[in-house]
Amino acid sequence: MTNKRRVCIVGSGNWGSAIAKIVGYNAAKLETFEDRVTMYVYEEIINGRKLTEIINETHENVKYLPGHQLPANVIAVPDLVEAAKDADFLIFVVPHQFIKTICKTLEGKIKPTAIGLSLIKGFDTVEGGGIDLISHVINRMLNIQVCVLMGANLAGEVADEKFCETTIGCKDKRVAPILRDLIQTDYFRVVVVDDVDTVEICGALKNIVACAAGFVDGLELGDNTKAAVIRLGLMEMIRFVDTFYTGSRLSTFFESCGIADLVTTCYGGRNRRIAEAFVKTGKTVQELETELLNGQKLQGPYTAEEVNHMLRIKNMEEKFPLFTAVHKICVGALSPQKLIDWIRDHPEHQ
Ligand SMILES: NC(=O)C1=CN([C@@H]2O[C@H](COP(=O)(O)OP(=O)(O)OC[C@H]3O[C@@H](n4cnc5c(N)ncnc54)[C@H](O)[C@@H]3O)[C@@H](O)[C@H]2O)C=CC1
Ligand SMILES: O=C(CO)COP(=O)(O)O
């Protein structure tokens, strides 16, 4: 028997694989963790072979993070319950649309003392018109403490070991240093804050703003317009938190999860890229996601829809014109050319 902490990564997409590289490296290095890190892989067949077999033989996720070696102690497991068995730390990193099915499968099957860390950027929709934070969904369904990690962390650049920062939201003073040890490397620097909900909300909302930035790029409106859209997006993010999550701190927006993630996503993210292509090709978001992302998933348009659903029911759309316009454009209810008219009389200008 061992008292070493066991880690499971629930997810193996673009970001899931990049974080597996870091976590695998740290688990092997640190005495307090078991070397073996399991990674739940949603199985698929690539050129006639199982993706899990390819990963375990070549240590490369050839579909979602090609060109990067994963540490050999990261083991791909196609069975979710098997992967999560006896894990002390469960790192959730799947596109947000799959989290409820994942939790349903894990209900009653995990260590009751396990700690969750959610890297998932998005919301869940609540019946009757509200939204729920993904960490709250996991907490409720699995009855475990859930911390969050969000930041300016484009997966490819993290996997390239280019310097960046990230934010961990964790209220538990005993758990915070353990998570930092598990995540921090010399190129991936961690700041821990206890304003957990704000960290997570920043991570979800910035994907809506990234779509707006992509529309601006597609319309070739230039850098000043893009900067204005990013700023108005930031102000709507702050207003959203002030309105619906009172007690949050403005300082959290200055962490990597806030302004830094907003900037990187609005320049280098998938949501931006697809939104630009949306304007230039006239294709739908779904068509472009299928054509351009090779199985990776967009979060922005779905988050815009979830947020809009709530704002509409609360009769608050006009207080969040950028969020509202992004949703309407994504579903074809507003032409992208109308984006600027929609935000010309923004509440910030009154
Ligand atoms: N990619 C990035 O640069 C970053 C992503 N994130 C966030 O991390 C989360 C996960 O994103 P990625 O790892 O990039 O995923 P991804 O966008 O690469 O998504 C593909 C993953 O979804 C899996 N999948 C497909 N259908 C599934 C199903 N029915 N059930 C379960 N899994 C299924 C695929 O097997 C694959 O592992 C998202 O919330 C994203 O916003 C956060 C920071 C950076
Ligand atoms: O969250 C991200 C970077 O921090 C990735 O954003 P995209 O999903 O738009 O690529």
Coordinates of C-alpha atoms in Angstrom, one line a residue, residues 151-154 157 259-269:
G151 CA -5.6 31.4 -17.4
A152 CA -4.1 32.7 -20.6
N153 CA -3.1 29.3 -21.6
L154 CA -3.4 28.4 -25.3
E157 CA 2.0 27.3 -26.5
I259 CA -7.4 40.4 -18.6
A260 CA -4.5 38.1 -19.8
D261 CA -6.8 35.3 -20.9
L262 CA -9.1 37.8 -22.6
V263 CA -6.1 39.1 -24.6
T264 CA -4.6 35.8 -25.6
T265 CA -8.0 34.3 -26.6
C266 CA -9.0 37.4 -28.6
Y267 CA -5.7 37.1 -30.6
G268 CA -4.8 33.4 -30.7
G269 CA -7.8 31.3 -29.8

